[in-house]
Coordinates of C-alpha atoms (C1' of nucleotides) in Angstrom, one line a residue:
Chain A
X20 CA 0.0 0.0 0.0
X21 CA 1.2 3.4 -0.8
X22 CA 0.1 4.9 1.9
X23 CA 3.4 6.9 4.4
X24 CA 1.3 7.7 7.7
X25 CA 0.6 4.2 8.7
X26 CA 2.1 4.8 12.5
X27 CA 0.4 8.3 13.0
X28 CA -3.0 7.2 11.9
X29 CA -2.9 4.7 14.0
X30 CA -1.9 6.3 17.2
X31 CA -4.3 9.6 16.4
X32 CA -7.3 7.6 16.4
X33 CA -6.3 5.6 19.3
X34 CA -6.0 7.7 21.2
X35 CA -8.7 10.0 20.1
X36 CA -10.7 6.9 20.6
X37 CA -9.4 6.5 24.3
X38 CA -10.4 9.9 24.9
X39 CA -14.1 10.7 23.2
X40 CA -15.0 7.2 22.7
X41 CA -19.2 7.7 24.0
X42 CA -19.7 5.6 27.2
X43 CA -22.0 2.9 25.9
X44 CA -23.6 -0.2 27.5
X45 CA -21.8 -2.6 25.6
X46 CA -18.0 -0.9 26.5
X47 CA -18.0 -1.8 29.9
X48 CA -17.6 -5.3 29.3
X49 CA -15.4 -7.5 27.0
X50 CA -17.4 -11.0 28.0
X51 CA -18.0 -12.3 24.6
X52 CA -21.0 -13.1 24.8
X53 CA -22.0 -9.7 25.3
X54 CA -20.2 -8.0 23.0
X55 CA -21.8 -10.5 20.2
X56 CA -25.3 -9.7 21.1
X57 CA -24.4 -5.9 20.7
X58 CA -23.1 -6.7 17.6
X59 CA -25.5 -8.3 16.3
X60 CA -28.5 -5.8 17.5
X61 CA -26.0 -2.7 15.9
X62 CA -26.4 -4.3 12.3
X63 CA -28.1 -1.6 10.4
X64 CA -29.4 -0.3 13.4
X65 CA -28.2 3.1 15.2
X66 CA -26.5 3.3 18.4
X67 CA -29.3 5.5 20.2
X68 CA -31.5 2.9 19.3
X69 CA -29.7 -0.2 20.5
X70 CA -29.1 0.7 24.2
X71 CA -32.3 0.0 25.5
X72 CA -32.8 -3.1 23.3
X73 CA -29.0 -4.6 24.7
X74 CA -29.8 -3.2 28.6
X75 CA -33.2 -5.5 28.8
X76 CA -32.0 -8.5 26.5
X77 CA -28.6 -8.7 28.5
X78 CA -30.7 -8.7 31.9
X79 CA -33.1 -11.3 30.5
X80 CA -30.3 -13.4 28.8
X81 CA -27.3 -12.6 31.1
X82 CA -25.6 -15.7 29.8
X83 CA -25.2 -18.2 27.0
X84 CA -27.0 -20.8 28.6
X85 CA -29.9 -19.0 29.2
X86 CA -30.7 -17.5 25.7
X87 CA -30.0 -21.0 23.9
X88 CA -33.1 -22.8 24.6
X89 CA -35.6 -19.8 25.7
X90 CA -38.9 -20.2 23.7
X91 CA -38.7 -18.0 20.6
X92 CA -42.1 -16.2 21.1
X93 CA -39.9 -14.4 24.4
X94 CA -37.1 -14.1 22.4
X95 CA -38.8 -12.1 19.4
X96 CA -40.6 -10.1 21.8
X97 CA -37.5 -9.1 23.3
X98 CA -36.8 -8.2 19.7
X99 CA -39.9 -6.4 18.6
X100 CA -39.4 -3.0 17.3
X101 CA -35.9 -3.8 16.2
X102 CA -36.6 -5.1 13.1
X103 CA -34.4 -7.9 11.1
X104 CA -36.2 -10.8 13.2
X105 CA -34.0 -13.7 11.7
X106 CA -31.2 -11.7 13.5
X107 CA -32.4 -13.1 17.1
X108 CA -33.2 -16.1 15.5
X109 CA -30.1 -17.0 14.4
X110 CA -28.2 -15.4 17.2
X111 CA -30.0 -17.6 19.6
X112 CA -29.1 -20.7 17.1
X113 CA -25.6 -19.6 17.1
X114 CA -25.1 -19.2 21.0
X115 CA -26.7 -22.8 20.5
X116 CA -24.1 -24.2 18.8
X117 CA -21.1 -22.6 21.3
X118 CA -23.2 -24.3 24.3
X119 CA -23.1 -27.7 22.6
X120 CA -20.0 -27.3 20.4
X121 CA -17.6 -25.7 21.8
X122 CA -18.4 -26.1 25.9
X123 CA -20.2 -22.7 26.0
X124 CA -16.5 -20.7 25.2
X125 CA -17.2 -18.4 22.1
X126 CA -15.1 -19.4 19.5
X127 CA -11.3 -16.8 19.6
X128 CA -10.6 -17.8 15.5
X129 CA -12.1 -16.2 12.5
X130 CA -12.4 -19.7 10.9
X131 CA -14.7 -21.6 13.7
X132 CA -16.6 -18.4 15.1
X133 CA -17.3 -17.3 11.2
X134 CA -19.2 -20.5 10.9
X135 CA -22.1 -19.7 13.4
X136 CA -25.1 -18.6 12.2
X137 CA -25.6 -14.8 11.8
X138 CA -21.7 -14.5 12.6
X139 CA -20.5 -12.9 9.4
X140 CA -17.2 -11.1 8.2
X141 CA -17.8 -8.1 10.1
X142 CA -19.2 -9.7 13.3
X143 CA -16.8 -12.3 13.2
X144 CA -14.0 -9.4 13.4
X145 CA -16.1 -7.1 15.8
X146 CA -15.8 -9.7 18.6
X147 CA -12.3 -11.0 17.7
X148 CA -10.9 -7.3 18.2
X149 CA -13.4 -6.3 20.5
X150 CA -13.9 -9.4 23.5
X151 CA -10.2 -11.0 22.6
X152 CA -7.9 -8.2 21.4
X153 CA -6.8 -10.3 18.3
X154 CA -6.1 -7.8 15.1
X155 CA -8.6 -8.5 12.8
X156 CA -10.0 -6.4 10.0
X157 CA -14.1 -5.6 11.5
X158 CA -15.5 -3.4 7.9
X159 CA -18.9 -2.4 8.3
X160 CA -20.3 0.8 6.5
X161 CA -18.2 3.4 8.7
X162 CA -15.4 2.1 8.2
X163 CA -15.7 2.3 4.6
X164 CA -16.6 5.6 4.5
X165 CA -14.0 6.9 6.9
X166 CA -11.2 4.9 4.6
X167 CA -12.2 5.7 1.1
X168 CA -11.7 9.1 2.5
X169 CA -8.6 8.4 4.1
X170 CA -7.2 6.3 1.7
X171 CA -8.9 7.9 -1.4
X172 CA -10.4 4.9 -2.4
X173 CA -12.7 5.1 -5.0
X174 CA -14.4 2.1 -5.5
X175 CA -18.0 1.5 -5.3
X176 CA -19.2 0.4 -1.9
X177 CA -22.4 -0.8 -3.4
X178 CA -20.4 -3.6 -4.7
X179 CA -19.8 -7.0 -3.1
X180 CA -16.2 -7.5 -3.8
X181 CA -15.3 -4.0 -2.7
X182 CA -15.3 -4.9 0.6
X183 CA -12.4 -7.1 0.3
X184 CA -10.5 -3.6 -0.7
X185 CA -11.1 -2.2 2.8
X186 CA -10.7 -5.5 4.8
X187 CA -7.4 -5.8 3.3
X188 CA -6.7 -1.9 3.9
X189 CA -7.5 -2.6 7.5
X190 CA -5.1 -5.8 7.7
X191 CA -2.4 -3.1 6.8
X192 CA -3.4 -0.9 9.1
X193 CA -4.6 -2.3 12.3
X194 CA -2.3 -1.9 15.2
X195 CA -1.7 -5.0 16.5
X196 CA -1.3 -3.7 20.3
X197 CA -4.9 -2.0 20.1
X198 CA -7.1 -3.8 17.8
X199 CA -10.2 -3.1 20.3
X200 CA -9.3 0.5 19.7
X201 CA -8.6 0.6 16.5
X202 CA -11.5 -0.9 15.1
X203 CA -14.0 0.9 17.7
X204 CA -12.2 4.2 16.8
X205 CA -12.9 3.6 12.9
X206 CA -16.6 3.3 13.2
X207 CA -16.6 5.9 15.8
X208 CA -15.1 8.2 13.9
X209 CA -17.6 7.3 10.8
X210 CA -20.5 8.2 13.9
X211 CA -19.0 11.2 15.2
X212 CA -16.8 12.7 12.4
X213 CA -16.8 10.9 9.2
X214 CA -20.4 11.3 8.7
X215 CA -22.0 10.7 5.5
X216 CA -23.1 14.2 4.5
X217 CA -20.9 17.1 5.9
X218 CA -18.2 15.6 7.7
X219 CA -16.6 17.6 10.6
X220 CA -12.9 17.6 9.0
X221 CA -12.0 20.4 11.2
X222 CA -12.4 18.6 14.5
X223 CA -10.9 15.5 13.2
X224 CA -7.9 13.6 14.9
X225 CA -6.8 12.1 11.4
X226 CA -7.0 15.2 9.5
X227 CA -3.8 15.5 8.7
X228 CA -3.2 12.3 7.2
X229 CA -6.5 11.8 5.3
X230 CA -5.8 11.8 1.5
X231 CA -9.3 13.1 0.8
X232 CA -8.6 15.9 3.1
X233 CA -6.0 17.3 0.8
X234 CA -7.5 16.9 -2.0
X235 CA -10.3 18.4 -1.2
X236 CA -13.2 15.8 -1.7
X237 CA -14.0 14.2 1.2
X238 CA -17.7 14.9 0.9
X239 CA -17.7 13.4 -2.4
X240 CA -16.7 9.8 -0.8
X241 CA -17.1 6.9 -0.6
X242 CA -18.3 6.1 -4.2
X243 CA -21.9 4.8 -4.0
X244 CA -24.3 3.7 -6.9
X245 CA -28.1 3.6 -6.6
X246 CA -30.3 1.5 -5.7
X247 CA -33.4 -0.3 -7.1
X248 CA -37.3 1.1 -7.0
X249 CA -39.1 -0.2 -4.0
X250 CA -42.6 -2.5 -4.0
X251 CA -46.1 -1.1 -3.3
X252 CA -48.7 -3.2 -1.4
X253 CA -52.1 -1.7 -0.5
X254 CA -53.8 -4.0 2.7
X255 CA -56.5 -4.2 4.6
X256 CA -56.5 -5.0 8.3
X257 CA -59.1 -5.8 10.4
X258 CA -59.6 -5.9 14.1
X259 CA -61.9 -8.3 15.0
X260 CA -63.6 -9.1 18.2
X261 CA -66.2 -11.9 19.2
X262 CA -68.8 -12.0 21.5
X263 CA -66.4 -12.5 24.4
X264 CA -64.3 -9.7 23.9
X265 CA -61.4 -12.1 22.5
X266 CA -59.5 -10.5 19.1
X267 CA -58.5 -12.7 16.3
X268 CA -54.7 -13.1 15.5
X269 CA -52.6 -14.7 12.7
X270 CA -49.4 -16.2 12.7
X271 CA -47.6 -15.4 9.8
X272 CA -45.2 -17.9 8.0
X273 CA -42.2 -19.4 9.8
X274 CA -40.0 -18.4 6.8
X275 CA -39.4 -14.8 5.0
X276 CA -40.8 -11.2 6.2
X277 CA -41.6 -10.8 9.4
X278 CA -41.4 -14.2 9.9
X279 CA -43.5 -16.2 12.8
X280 CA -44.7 -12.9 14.1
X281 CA -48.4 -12.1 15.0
X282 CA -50.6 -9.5 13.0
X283 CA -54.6 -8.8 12.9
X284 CA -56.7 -10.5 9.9
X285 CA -55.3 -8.9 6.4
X286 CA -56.0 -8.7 3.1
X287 CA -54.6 -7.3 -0.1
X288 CA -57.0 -4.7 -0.6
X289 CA -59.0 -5.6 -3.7
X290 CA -58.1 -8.9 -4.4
X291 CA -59.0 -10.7 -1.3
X292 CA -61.7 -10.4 1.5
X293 CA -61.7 -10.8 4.8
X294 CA -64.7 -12.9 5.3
X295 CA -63.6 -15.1 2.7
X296 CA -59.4 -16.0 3.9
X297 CA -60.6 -16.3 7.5
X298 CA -63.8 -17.3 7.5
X299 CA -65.9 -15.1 9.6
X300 CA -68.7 -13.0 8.9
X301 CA -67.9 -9.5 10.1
X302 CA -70.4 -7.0 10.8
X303 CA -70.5 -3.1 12.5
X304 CA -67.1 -2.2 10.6
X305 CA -65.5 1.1 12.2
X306 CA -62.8 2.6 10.6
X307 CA -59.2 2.7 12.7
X308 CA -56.6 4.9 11.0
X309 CA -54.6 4.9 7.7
X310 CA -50.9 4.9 7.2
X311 CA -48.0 3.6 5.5
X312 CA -45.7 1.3 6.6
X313 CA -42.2 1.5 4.7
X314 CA -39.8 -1.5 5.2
X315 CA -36.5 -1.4 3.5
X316 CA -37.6 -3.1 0.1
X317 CA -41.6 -2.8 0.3
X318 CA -44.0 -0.5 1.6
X319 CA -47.2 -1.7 3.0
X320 CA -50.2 0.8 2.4
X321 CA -52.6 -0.3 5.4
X322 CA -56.5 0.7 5.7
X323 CA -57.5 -0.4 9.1
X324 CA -60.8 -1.1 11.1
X325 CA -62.5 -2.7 14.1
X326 CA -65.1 -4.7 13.7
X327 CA -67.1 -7.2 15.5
X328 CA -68.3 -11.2 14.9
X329 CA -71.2 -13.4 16.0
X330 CA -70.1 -16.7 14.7
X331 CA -67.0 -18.5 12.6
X332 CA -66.2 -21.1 11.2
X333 CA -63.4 -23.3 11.3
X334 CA -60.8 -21.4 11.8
X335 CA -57.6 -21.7 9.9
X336 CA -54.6 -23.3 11.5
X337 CA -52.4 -20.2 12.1
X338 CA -55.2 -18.1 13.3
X339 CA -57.0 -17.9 16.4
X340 CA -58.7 -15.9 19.5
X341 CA -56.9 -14.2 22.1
X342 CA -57.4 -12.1 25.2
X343 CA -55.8 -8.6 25.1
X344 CA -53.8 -9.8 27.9
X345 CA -52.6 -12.7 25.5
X346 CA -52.0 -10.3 23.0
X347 CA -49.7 -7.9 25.3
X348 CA -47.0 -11.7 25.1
X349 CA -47.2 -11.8 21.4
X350 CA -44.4 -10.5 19.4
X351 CA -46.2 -7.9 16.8
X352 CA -44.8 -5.5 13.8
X353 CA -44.8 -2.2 14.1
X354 CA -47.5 -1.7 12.0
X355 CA -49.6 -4.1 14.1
X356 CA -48.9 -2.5 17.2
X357 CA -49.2 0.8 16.0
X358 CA -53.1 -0.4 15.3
X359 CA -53.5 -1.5 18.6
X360 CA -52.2 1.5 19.9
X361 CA -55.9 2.9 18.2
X362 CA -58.2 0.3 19.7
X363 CA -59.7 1.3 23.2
X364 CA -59.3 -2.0 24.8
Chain B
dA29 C1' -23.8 -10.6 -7.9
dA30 C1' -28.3 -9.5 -6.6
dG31 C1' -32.2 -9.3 -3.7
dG32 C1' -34.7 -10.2 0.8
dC33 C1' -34.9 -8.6 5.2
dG34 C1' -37.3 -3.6 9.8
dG35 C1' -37.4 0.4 11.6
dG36 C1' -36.2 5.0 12.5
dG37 C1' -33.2 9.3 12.6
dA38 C1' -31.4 13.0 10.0
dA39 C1' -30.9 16.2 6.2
Chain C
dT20 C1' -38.4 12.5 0.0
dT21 C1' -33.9 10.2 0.3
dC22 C1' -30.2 8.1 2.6
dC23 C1' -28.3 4.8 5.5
dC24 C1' -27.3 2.9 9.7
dA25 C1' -21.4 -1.4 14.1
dG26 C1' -24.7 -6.8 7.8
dC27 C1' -26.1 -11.6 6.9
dC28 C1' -28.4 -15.1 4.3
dT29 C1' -30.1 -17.3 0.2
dT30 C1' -30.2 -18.0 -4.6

DNA sequence: AAGGCGGGGAA
DNA sequence: TTCCCAGCCTT
């Protein structure tokens, strides 16, 4: 690499790091365990967000063993709101597998601990530098954007194989005496300095050795190409409660969006009725709100109202009655709570 | 390589 | 609106 501030990068952003790092749940441990369940929850989700998420899952599921075999309804309801279910899902299979496999020790090597589910490049690295100390390359979206500024890398980040670029960047730079630091001081920097849109170069600890800096461009970096046009969906959902006072819920499919989580009776609006997919004969409909509900690939256009039934039929298998307090266990959407959050129970 | 997979904060 | 966030999995 072709890069001639190697040993002051490294020791401005360590120490920067050591000095503004933000005190966060998560940093005032280095039990693996815990630092791969903050890992995990920080995927494409914000810091601020996070913390309360980590604080009660941590004190539910202090350890290993007692997150490996709790019921998944009480695990995705410690989830709910967070969004990117299969991420609990396979965290909890993961810390499984270390119970069973490997004598509840998290794996200290890239090779074994890369092999449990939901542990990918970047988590794999995360806990590695983070729990262990060991020098290995963590690139997640910061730390691309703070090194293609550095670096002047111009490659798209959209792509796949770009990120082998910047993990290989990071083997050069790391410093082997304070991976933890390094890494964390990256990805803070991306949070606190390197933003995305106007990043604060004056206040910046590697200013003086960033390549983008000098020439000028930072703000232009990194490289990005656009993305594709999202899906429309336009839904009906109905509240529905029988003679005594239960409401009838749906579980929807163990596999793909939202999957095995509970929602109210819908329909695409349209092409389907109510009556007809469930099998009740609704009656006194009131209207409940309107909204849309945008995920990160599809965007749900939901009409919903309350209404009441005298008698069903069979009911289907994934559907049946429950008592609000029932209902107050189940793991929901958003979209579904934000419903209930309209019906005066 | 491309697309599925949540939800929310910030500009 | 648009972007994108401490990404991973499946195809």
């Amino acid at each position: 690499m072709n890069y001639k501030y190697t040993q002051q990068f490294r020791q401005a952003l360590v120490e920067w790091f050591n000095r503004e790092k933000r005190d966060l749940p998560w940093r005032q441990t280095t039990e693996p365990y815990h630092i791969w369940v903050s890992e995990v929850m920080l995927q494409q989700t914000r810091v601020d967000t996070v913390i309360p998420y980590y604080n009660r899952f941590i004190e539910r599921f202090p350890t290993a063993e007692t997150l490996a075999y709790a019921p998944e309804q009480e695990l995705l309801k410690m989830w709910e709101g967070l969004g990117y279910y299969s991420r609990a899902r396979n965290l909890q299979a993961g810390v499984r597998e270390v119970v069973e496999t490997y004598n509840s020790v998290v794996p200290d090597n890239r090779a074994d601990i890369s092999k449990l589910k939901g542990v990918g490049p970047y988590t794999a690295g995360a806990i590695l530098s983070i729990a262990y100390g060991k020098p290995e390359h963590a690139v997640d979206g910061n730390v691309m954007r703070v090194l293609s500024r550095v670096l002047h890398i111009k490659e798209d980040i959209a792509l796949p194989k770009t990120r082998k670029v910047f993990e290989e960047a990071v083997d050069f730079l790391i410093d082997p005496e304070n991976a933890s630091s390094f890494n964390q001081g990256l990805m803070e920097l991306g949070a606190l300095i390197c933003t995305p849109t106007s990043p604060k170069c004056l206040l910046c600890p590697v200013r003086d050795y960033c390549i983008a800096f000098e020439a000028g461009d930072a703000a232009q970096l990194p490289i990005k190409t656009k993305k594709i046009k999202m899906k429309q969906l336009e839904l009906d959902v109905a509240v529905i409660q029988n003679t005594e006072g239960h409401y009838l819920l749906e579980q929807r499919p163990a596999e793909g969006l939202l999957a095995n989580m509970w929602q109210f009776p819908m329909v695409e609006r349209n092409k389907e009725s109510i009556d007809e997919k469930y099998n009740v004969a609704i009656e006194a409909k009131k209207p409940l709100m309107q909204f849309k509900h945008v995920f990160s690939h599809l965007t749900w256009h939901i009409d919903s109202y309350s209404a009441t039934v005298k008698e069903t039929g069979v009911l289907g298998e994934h559907v049946q009655w429950f008592t609000k307090e029932q209902i107050a266990q189940l793991p929901m959407p958003v979209p579904m709570l934000k419903i209930w959050s309209q019906v005066d129970v």
